[in-house]
C-alpha positions as protocol buffer text, in pm:
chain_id: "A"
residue {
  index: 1
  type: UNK
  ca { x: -294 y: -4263 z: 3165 }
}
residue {
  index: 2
  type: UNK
  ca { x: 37 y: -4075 z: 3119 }
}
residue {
  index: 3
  type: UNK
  ca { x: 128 y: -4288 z: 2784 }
}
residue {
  index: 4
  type: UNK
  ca { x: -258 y: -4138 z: 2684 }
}
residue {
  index: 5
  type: UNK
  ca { x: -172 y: -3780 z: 2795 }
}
residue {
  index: 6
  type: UNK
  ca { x: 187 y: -3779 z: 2611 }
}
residue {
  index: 7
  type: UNK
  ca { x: 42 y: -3891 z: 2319 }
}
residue {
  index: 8
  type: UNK
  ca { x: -222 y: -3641 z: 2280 }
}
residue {
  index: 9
  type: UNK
  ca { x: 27 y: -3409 z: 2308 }
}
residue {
  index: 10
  type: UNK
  ca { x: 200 y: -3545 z: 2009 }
}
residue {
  index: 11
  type: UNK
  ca { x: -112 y: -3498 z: 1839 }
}
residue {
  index: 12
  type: UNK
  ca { x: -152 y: -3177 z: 1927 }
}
residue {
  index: 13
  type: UNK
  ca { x: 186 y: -3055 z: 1804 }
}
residue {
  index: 14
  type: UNK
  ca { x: 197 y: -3224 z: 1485 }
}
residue {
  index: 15
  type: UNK
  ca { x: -147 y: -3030 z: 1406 }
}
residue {
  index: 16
  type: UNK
  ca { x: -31 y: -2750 z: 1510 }
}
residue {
  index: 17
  type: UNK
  ca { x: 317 y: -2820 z: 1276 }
}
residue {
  index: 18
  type: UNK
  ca { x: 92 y: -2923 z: 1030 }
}
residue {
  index: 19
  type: UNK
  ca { x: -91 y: -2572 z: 1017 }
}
residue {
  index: 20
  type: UNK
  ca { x: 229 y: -2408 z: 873 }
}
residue {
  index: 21
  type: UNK
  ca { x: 268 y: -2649 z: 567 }
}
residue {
  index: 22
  type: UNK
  ca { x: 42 y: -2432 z: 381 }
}
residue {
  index: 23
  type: UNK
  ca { x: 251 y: -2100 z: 434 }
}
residue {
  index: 24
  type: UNK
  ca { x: 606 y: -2319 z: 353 }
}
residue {
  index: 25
  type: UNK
  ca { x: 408 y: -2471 z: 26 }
}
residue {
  index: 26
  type: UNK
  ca { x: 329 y: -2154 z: -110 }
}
residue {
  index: 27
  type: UNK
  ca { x: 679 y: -2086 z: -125 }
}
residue {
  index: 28
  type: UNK
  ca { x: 717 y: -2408 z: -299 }
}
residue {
  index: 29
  type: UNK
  ca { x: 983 y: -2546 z: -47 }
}
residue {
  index: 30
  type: UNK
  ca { x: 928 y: -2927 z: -37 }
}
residue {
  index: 31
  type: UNK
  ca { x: 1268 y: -3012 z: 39 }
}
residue {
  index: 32
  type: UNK
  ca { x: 1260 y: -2784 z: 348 }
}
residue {
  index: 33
  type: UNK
  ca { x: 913 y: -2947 z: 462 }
}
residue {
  index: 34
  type: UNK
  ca { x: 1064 y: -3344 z: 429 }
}
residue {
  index: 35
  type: UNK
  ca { x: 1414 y: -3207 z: 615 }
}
residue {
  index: 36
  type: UNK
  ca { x: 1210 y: -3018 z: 880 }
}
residue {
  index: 37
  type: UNK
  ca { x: 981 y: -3371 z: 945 }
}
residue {
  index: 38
  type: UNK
  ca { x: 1243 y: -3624 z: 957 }
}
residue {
  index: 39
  type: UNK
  ca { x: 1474 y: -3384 z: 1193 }
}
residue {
  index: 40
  type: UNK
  ca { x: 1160 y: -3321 z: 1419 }
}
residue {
  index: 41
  type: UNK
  ca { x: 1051 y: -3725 z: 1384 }
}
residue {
  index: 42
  type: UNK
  ca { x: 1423 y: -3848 z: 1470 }
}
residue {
  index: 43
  type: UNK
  ca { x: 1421 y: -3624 z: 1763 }
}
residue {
  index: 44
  type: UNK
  ca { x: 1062 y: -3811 z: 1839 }
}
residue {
  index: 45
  type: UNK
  ca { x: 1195 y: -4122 z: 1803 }
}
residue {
  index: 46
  type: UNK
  ca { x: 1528 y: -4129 z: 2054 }
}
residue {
  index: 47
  type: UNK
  ca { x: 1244 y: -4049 z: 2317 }
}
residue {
  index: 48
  type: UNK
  ca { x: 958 y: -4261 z: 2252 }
}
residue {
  index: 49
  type: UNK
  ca { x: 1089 y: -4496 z: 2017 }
}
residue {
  index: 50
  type: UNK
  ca { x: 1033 y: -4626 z: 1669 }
}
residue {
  index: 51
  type: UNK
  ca { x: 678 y: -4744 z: 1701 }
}
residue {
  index: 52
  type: UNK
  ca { x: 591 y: -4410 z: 1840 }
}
residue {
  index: 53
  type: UNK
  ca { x: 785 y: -4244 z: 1487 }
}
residue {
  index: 54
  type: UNK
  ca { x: 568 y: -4529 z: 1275 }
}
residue {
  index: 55
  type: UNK
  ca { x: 277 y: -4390 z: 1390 }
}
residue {
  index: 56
  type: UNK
  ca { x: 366 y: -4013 z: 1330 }
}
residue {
  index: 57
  type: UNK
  ca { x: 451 y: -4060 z: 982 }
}
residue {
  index: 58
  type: UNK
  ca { x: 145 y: -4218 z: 929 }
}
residue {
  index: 59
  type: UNK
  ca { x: -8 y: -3932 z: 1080 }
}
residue {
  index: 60
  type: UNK
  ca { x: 193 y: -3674 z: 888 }
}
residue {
  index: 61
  type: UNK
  ca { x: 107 y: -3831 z: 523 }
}
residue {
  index: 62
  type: UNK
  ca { x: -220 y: -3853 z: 604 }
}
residue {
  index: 63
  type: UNK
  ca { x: -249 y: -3476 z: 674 }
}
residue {
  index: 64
  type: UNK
  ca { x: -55 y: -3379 z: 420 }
}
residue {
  index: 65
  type: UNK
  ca { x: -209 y: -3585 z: 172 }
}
residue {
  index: 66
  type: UNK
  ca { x: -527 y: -3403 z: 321 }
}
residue {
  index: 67
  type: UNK
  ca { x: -370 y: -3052 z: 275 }
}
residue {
  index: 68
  type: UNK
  ca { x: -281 y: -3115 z: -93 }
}
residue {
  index: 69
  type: UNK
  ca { x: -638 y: -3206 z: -144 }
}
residue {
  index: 70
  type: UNK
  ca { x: -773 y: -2914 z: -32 }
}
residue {
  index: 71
  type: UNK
  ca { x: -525 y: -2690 z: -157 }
}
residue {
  index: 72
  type: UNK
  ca { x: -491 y: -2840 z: -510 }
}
residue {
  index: 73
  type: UNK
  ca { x: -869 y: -2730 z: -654 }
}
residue {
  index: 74
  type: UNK
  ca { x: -777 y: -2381 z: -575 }
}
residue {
  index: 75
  type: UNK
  ca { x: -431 y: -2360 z: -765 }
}
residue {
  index: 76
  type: UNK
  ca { x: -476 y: -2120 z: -1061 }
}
residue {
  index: 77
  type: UNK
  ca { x: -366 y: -2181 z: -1429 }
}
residue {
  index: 78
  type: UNK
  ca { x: -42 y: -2225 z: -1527 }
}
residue {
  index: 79
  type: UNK
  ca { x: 102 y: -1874 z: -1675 }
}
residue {
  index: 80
  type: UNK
  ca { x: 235 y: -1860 z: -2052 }
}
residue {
  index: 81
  type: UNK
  ca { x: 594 y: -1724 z: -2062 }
}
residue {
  index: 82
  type: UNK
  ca { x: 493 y: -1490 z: -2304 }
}
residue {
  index: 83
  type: UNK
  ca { x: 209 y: -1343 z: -2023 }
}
residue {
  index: 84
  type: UNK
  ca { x: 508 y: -1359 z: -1742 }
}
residue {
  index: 85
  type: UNK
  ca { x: 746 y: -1123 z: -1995 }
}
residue {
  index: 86
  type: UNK
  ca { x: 443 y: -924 z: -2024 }
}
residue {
  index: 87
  type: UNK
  ca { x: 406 y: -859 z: -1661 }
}
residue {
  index: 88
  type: UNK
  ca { x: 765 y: -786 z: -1601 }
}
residue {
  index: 89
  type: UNK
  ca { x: 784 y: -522 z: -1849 }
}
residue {
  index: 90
  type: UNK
  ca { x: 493 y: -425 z: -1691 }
}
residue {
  index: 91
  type: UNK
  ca { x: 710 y: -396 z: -1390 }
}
residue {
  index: 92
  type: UNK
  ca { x: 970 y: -230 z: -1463 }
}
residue {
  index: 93
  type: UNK
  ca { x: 742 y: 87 z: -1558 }
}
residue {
  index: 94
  type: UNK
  ca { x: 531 y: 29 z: -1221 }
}
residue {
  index: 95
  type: UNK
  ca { x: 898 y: 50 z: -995 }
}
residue {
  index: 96
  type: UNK
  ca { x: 983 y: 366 z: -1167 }
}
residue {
  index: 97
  type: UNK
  ca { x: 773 y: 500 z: -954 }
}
residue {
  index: 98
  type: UNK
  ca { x: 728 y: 285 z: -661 }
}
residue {
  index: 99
  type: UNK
  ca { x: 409 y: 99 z: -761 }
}
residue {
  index: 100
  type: UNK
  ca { x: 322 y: -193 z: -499 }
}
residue {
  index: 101
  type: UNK
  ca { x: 382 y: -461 z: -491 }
}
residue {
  index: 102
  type: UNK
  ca { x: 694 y: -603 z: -520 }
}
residue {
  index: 103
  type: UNK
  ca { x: 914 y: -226 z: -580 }
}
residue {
  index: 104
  type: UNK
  ca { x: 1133 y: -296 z: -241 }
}
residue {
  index: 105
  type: UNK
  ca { x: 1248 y: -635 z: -428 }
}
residue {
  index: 106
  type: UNK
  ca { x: 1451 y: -453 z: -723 }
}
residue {
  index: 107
  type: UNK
  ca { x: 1747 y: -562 z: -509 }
}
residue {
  index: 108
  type: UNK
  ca { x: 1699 y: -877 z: -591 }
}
residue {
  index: 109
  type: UNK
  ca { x: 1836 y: -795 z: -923 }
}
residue {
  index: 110
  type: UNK
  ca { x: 1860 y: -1036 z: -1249 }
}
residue {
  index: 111
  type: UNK
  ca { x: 1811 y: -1326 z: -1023 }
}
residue {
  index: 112
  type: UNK
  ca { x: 1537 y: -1603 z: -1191 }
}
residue {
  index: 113
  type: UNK
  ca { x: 1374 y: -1898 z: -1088 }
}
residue {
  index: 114
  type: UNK
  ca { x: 1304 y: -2165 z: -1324 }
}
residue {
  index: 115
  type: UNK
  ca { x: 1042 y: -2380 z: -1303 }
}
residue {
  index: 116
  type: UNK
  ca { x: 847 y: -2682 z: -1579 }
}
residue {
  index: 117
  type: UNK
  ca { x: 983 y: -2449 z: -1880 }
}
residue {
  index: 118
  type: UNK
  ca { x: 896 y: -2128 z: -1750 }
}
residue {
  index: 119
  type: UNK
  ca { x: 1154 y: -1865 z: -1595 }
}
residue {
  index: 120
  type: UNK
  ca { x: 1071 y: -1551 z: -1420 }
}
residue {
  index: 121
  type: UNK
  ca { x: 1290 y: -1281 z: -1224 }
}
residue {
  index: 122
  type: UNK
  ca { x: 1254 y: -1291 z: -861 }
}
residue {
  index: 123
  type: UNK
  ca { x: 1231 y: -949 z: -820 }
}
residue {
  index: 124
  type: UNK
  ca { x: 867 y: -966 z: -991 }
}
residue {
  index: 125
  type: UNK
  ca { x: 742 y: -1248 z: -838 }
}
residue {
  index: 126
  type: UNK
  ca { x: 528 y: -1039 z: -599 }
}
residue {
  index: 127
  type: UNK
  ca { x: 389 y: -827 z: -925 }
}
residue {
  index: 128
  type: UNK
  ca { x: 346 y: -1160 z: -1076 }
}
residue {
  index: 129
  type: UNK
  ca { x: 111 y: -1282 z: -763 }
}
residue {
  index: 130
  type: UNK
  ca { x: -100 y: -939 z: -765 }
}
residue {
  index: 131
  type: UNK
  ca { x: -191 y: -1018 z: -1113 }
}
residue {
  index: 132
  type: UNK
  ca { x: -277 y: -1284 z: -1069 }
}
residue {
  index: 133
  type: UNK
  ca { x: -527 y: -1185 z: -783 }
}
residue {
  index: 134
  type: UNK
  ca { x: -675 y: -943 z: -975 }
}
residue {
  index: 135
  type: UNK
  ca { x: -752 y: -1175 z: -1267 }
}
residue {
  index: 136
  type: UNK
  ca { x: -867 y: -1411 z: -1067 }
}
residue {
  index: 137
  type: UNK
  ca { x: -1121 y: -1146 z: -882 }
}
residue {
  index: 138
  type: UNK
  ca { x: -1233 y: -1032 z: -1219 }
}
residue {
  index: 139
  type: UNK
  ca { x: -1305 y: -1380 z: -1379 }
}
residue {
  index: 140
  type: UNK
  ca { x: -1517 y: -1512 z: -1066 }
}
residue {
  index: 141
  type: UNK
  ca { x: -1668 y: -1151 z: -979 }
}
residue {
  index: 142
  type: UNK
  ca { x: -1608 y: -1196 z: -610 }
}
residue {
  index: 143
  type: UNK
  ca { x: -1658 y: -887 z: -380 }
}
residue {
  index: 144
  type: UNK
  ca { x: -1399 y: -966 z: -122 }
}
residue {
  index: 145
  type: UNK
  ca { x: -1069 y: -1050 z: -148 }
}
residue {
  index: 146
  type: UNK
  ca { x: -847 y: -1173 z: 119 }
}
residue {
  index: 147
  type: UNK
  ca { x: -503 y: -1182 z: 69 }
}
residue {
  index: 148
  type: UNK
  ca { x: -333 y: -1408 z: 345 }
}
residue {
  index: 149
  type: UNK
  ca { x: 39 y: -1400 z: 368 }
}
residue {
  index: 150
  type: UNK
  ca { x: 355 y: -1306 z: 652 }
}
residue {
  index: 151
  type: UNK
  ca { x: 539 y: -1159 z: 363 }
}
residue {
  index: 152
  type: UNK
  ca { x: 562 y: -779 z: 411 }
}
residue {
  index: 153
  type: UNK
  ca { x: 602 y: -727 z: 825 }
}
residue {
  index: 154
  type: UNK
  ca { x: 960 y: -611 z: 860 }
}
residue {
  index: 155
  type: UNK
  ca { x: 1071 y: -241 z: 867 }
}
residue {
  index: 156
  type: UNK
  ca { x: 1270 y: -261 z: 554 }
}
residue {
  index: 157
  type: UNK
  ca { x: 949 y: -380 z: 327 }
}
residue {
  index: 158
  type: UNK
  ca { x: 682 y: -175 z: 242 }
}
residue {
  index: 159
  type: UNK
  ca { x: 588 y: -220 z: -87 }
}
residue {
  index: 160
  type: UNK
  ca { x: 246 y: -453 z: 13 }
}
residue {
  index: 161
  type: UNK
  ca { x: 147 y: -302 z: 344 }
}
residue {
  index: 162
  type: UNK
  ca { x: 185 y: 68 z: 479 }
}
residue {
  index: 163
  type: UNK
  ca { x: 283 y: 127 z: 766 }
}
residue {
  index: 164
  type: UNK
  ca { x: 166 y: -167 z: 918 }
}
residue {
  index: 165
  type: UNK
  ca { x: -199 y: -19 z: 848 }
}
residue {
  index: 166
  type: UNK
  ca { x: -323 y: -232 z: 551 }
}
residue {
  index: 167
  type: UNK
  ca { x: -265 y: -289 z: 157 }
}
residue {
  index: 168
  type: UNK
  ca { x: -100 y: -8 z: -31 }
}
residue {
  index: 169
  type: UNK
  ca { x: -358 y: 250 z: -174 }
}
residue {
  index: 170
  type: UNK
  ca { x: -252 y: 220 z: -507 }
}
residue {
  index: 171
  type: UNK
  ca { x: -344 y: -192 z: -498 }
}
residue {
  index: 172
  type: UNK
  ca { x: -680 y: -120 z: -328 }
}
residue {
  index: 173
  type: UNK
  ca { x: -768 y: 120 z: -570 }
}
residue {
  index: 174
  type: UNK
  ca { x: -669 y: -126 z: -848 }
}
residue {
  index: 175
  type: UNK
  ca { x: -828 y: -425 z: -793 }
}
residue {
  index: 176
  type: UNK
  ca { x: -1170 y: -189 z: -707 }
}
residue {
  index: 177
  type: UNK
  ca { x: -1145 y: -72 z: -1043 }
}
residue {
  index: 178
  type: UNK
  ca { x: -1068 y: -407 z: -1272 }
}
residue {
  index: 179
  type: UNK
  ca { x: -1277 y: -592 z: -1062 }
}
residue {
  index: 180
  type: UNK
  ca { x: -1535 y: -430 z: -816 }
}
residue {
  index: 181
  type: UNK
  ca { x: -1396 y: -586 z: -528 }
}
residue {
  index: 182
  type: UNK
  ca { x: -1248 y: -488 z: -200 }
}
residue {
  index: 183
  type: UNK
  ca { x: -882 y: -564 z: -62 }
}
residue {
  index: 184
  type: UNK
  ca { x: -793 y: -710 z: 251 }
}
residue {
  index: 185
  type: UNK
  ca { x: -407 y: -862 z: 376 }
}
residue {
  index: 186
  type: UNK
  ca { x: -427 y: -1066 z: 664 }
}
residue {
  index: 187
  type: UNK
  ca { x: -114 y: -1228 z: 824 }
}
residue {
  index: 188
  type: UNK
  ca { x: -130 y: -1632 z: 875 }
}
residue {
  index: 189
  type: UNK
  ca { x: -200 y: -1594 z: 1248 }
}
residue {
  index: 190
  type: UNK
  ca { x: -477 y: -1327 z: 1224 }
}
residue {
  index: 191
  type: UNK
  ca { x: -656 y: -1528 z: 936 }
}
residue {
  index: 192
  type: UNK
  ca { x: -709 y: -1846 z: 1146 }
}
residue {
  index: 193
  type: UNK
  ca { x: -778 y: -1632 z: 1461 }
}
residue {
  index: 194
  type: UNK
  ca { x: -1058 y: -1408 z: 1242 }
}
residue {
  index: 195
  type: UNK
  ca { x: -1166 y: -1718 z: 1103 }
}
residue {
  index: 196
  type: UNK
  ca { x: -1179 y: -1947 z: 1434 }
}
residue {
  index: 197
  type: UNK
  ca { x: -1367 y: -1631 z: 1580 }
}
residue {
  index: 198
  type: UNK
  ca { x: -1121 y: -1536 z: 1836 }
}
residue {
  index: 199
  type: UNK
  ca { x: -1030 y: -1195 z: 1723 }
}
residue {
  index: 200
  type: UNK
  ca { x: -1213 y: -879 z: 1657 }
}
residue {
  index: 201
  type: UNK
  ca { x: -1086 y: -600 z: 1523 }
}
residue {
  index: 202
  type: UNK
  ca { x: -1029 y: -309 z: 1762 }
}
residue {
  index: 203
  type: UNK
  ca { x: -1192 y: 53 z: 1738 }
}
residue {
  index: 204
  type: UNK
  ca { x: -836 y: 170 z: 1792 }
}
residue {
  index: 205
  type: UNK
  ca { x: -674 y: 5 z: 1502 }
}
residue {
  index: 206
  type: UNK
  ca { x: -1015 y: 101 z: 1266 }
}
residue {
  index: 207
  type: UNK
  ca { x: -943 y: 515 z: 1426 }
}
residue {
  index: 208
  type: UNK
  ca { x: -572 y: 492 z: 1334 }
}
residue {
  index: 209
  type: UNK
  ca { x: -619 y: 315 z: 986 }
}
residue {
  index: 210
  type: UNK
  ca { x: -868 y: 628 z: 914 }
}
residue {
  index: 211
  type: UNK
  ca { x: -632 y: 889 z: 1110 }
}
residue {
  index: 212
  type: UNK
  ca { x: -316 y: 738 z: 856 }
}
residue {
  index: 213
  type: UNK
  ca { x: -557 y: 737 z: 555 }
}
residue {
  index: 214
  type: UNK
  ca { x: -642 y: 1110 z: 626 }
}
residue {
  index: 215
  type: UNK
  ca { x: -258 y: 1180 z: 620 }
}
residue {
  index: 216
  type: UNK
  ca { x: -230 y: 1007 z: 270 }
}
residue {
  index: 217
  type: UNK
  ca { x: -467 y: 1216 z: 146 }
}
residue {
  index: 218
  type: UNK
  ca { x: -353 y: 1597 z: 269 }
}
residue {
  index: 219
  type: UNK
  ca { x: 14 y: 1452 z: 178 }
}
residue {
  index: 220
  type: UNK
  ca { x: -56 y: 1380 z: -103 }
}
residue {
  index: 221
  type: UNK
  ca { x: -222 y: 1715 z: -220 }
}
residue {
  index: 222
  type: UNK
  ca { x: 99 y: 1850 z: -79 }
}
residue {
  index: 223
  type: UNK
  ca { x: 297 y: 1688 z: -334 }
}
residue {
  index: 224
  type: UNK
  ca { x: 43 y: 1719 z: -629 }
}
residue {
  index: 225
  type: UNK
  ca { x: 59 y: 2099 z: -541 }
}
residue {
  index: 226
  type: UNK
  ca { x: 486 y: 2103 z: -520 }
}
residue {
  index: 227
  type: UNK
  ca { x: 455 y: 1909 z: -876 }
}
residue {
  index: 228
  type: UNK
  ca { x: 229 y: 2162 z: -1074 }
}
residue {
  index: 229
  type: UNK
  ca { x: 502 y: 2432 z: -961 }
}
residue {
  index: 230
  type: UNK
  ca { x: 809 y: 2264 z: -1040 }
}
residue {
  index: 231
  type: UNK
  ca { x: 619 y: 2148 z: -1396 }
}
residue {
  index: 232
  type: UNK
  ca { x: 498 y: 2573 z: -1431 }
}
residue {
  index: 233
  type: UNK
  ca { x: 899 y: 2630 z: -1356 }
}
residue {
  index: 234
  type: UNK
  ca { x: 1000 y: 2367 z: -1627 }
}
residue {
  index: 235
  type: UNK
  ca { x: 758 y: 2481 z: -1849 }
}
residue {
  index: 236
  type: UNK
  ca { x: 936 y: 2819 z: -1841 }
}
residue {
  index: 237
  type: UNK
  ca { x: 1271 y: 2673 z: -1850 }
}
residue {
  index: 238
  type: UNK
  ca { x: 1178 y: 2478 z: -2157 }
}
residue {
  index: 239
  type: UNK
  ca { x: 1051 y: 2812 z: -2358 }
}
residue {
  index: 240
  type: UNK
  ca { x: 1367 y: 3018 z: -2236 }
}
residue {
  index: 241
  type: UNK
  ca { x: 1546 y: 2752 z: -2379 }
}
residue {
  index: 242
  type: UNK
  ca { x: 1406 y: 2806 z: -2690 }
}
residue {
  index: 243
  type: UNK
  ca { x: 1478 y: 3189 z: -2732 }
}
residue {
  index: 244
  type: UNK
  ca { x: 1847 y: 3083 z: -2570 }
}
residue {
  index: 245
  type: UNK
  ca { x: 1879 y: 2836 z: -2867 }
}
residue {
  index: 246
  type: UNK
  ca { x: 1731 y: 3095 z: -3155 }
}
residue {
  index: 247
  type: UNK
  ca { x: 2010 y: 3401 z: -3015 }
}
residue {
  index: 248
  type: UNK
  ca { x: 2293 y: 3118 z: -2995 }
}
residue {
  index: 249
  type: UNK
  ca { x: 2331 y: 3154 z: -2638 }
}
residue {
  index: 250
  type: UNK
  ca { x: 2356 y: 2802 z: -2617 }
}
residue {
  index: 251
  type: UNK
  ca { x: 2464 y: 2582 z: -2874 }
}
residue {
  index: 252
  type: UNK
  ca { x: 2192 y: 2320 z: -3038 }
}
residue {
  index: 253
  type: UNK
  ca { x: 2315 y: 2042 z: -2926 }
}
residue {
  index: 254
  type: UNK
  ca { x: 2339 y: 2151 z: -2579 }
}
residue {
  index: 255
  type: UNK
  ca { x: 1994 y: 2302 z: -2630 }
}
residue {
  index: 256
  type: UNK
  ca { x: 1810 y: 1958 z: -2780 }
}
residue {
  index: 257
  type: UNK
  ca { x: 2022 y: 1762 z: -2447 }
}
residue {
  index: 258
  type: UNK
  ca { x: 1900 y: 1978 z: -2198 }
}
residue {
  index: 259
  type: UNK
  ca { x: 1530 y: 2015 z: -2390 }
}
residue {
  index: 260
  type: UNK
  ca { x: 1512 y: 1616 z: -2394 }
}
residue {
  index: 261
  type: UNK
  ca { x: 1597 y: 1613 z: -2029 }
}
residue {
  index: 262
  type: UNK
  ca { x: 1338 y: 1839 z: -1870 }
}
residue {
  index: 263
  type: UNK
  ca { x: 1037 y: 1709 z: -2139 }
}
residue {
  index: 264
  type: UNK
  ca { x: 1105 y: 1378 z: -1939 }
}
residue {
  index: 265
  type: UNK
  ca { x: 1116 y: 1558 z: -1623 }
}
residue {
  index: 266
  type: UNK
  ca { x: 759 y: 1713 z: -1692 }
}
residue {
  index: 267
  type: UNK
  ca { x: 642 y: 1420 z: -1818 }
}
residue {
  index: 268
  type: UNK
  ca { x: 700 y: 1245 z: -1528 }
}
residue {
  index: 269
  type: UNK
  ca { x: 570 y: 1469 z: -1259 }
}
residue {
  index: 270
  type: UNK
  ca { x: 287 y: 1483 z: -1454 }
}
residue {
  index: 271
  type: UNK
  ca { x: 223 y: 1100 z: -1467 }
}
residue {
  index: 272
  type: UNK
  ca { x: 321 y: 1103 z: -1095 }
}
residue {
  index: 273
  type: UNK
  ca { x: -21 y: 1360 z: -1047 }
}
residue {
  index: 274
  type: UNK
  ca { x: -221 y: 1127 z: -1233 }
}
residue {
  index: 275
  type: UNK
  ca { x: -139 y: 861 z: -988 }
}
residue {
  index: 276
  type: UNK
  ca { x: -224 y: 1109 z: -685 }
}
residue {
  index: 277
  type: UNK
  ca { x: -497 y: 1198 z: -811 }
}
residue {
  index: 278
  type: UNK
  ca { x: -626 y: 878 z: -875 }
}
residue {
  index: 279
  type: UNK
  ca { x: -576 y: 742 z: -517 }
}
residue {
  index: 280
  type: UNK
  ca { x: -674 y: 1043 z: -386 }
}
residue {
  index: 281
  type: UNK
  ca { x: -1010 y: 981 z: -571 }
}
residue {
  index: 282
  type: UNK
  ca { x: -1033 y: 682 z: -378 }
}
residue {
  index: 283
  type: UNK
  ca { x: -976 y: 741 z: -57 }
}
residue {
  index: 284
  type: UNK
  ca { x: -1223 y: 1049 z: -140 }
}
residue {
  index: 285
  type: UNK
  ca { x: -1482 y: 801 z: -198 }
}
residue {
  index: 286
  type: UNK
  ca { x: -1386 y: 567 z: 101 }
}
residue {
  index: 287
  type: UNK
  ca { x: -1437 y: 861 z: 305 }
}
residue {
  index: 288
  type: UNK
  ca { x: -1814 y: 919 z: 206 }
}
residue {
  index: 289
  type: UNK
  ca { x: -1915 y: 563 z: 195 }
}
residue {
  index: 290
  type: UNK
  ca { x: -1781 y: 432 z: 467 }
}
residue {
  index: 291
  type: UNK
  ca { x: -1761 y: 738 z: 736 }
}
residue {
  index: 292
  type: UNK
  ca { x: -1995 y: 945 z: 572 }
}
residue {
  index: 293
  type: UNK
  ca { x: -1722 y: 1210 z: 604 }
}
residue {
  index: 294
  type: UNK
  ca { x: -1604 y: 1463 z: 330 }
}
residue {
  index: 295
  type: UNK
  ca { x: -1268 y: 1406 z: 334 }
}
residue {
  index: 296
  type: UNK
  ca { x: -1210 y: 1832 z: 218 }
}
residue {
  index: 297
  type: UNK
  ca { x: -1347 y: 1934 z: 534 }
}
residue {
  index: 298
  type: UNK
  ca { x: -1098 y: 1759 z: 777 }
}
residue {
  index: 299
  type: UNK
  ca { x: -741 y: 1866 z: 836 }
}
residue {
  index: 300
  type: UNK
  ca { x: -406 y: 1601 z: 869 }
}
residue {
  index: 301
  type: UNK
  ca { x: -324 y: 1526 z: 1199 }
}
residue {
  index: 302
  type: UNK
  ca { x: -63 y: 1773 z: 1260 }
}
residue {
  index: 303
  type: UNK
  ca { x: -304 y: 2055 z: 1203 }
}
residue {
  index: 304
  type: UNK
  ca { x: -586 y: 1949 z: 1475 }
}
């Protein structure tokens, strides 16, 4: 009866081992799995001997074998480099101005992976992902998408989820408009616990997801209003120049430097609107769908 009740508790842990071979083989780290196995087999084996460890590797290629089965249908096509350098110049345009996902990884700098003739830099791997989401959304016209990963959770990251709230606005608003469909990120644990039916999602977490979402929104009008100033001011600055330039006030070549440098300055507060605006737009529209609120007539939390 004991040998029965040990062994189900083998069982047991080797499922529950099992569970996390999906989050280490989306990270592609095979060797890690095998090292992980043996070490946690050997450590089997010196307590209930080899017949015991026969038996769990049997066990453990079966699964896995299993996994791979399931898994393997729902691996996407392999990219084209030419597609990957397309995306990473895409990149480097979208961390200019701190476009999730994958800014907080510019650290990472010229680092690459290499992999069956393709090569990528790591720092994009996370853009490289979220395109591939989105085409896949598009292509099979799904309305839900459910993006299940741990990556994201510390302090330091936030260039996936805000706040600890949900997906970036920017990615939301994204895949709604190249695909139709809505974003969710789910950690590994709350997937299988949503899934398995043993969590529900609490009204305070749905009251502070709107209360933050409201804050976006006035915060970001903030900043959309600070912009059109400073691009007004600029504006000025630019045509001053110009009379500076014609009286030889200022040299021309100091003139054409210092004209070169506040165009891109305007430029780029006005591009930075365009994004506020847009995911203002949104979260406009989330408002009135889903609350049935209109988002102009509320204040930000530190005006109730």
């Amino acid at each position: 009866m004991e040998e029965l009740q040990k062994n189900k508790l083998i069982k047991q842990t080797i499922n529950q081992e099992i569970k996390k071979l999906a989050v280490i083989l989306e990270k592609g780290q095979h060797k890690r799995v095998l090292s992980l196995t043996n070490k946690y087999l050997d450590e089997l084996t010196n307590e209930f001997g080899s017949e015991t460890k026969d038996k769990l590797q049997s066990l453990y290629i079966t699964k896995f074998d299993k996994l791979v089965e399931l898994i393997n249908p729902y691996i996407g096509e392999k990219p084209t480099q030419e597609e990957i350098n397309q995306i990473q110049e895409k990149g480097k345009e979208r961390y200019k101005y701190k476009l999730a996902p994958g800014f907080n990884d510019e650290q990472k700098g010229e680092a690459r992976r290499y992999f069956d003739s393709l090569h990528y830099e790591q720092k994009y791997g996370d853009l490289l992902i979220w395109e591939d989401i989105k085409k896949k959304a598009k292509d099979t016209k799904i309305k839900k998408v459910i993006f299940v990963t741990d990556d994201g959770t510390s302090h330091e990251k936030n260039d996936l989820i805000f706040n600890g709230m949900g997906p970036r606005i920017n990615m939301i608003d994204e895949l709604c408009r190249e695909s139709e469909a809505e974003f969710y990120i789910l950690s590994n644990n709350n997937f299988v616990q949503y899934r398995n039916g043993t969590k529900v999602p609490s009204i305070k977490n749905e009251l502070s997801t709107q209360s933050d979402r409201l804050n976006i929104y006035w915060d970001n009008k903030r900043k959309i209003d600070e912009n059109k100033i400073n691009i007004l001011n600029i504006t000025e600055e630019i045509r001053n120049l110009t009379f500076a330039s014609m009286s030889s006030v200022i040299s021309p070549s100091d003139a054409t430097t210092r004209y070169n440098y506040l165009t891109s300055e305007k430029d780029s507060l006005i591009e930075k609107n365009k994004y506020l605006d847009s995911q203002n737009s949104y979260l406009k529209q989330m408002f009135e769908t889903q609350y049935g609120i209109d988002i102009e007539d509320t204040l930000p939390d530190n005006e109730w």
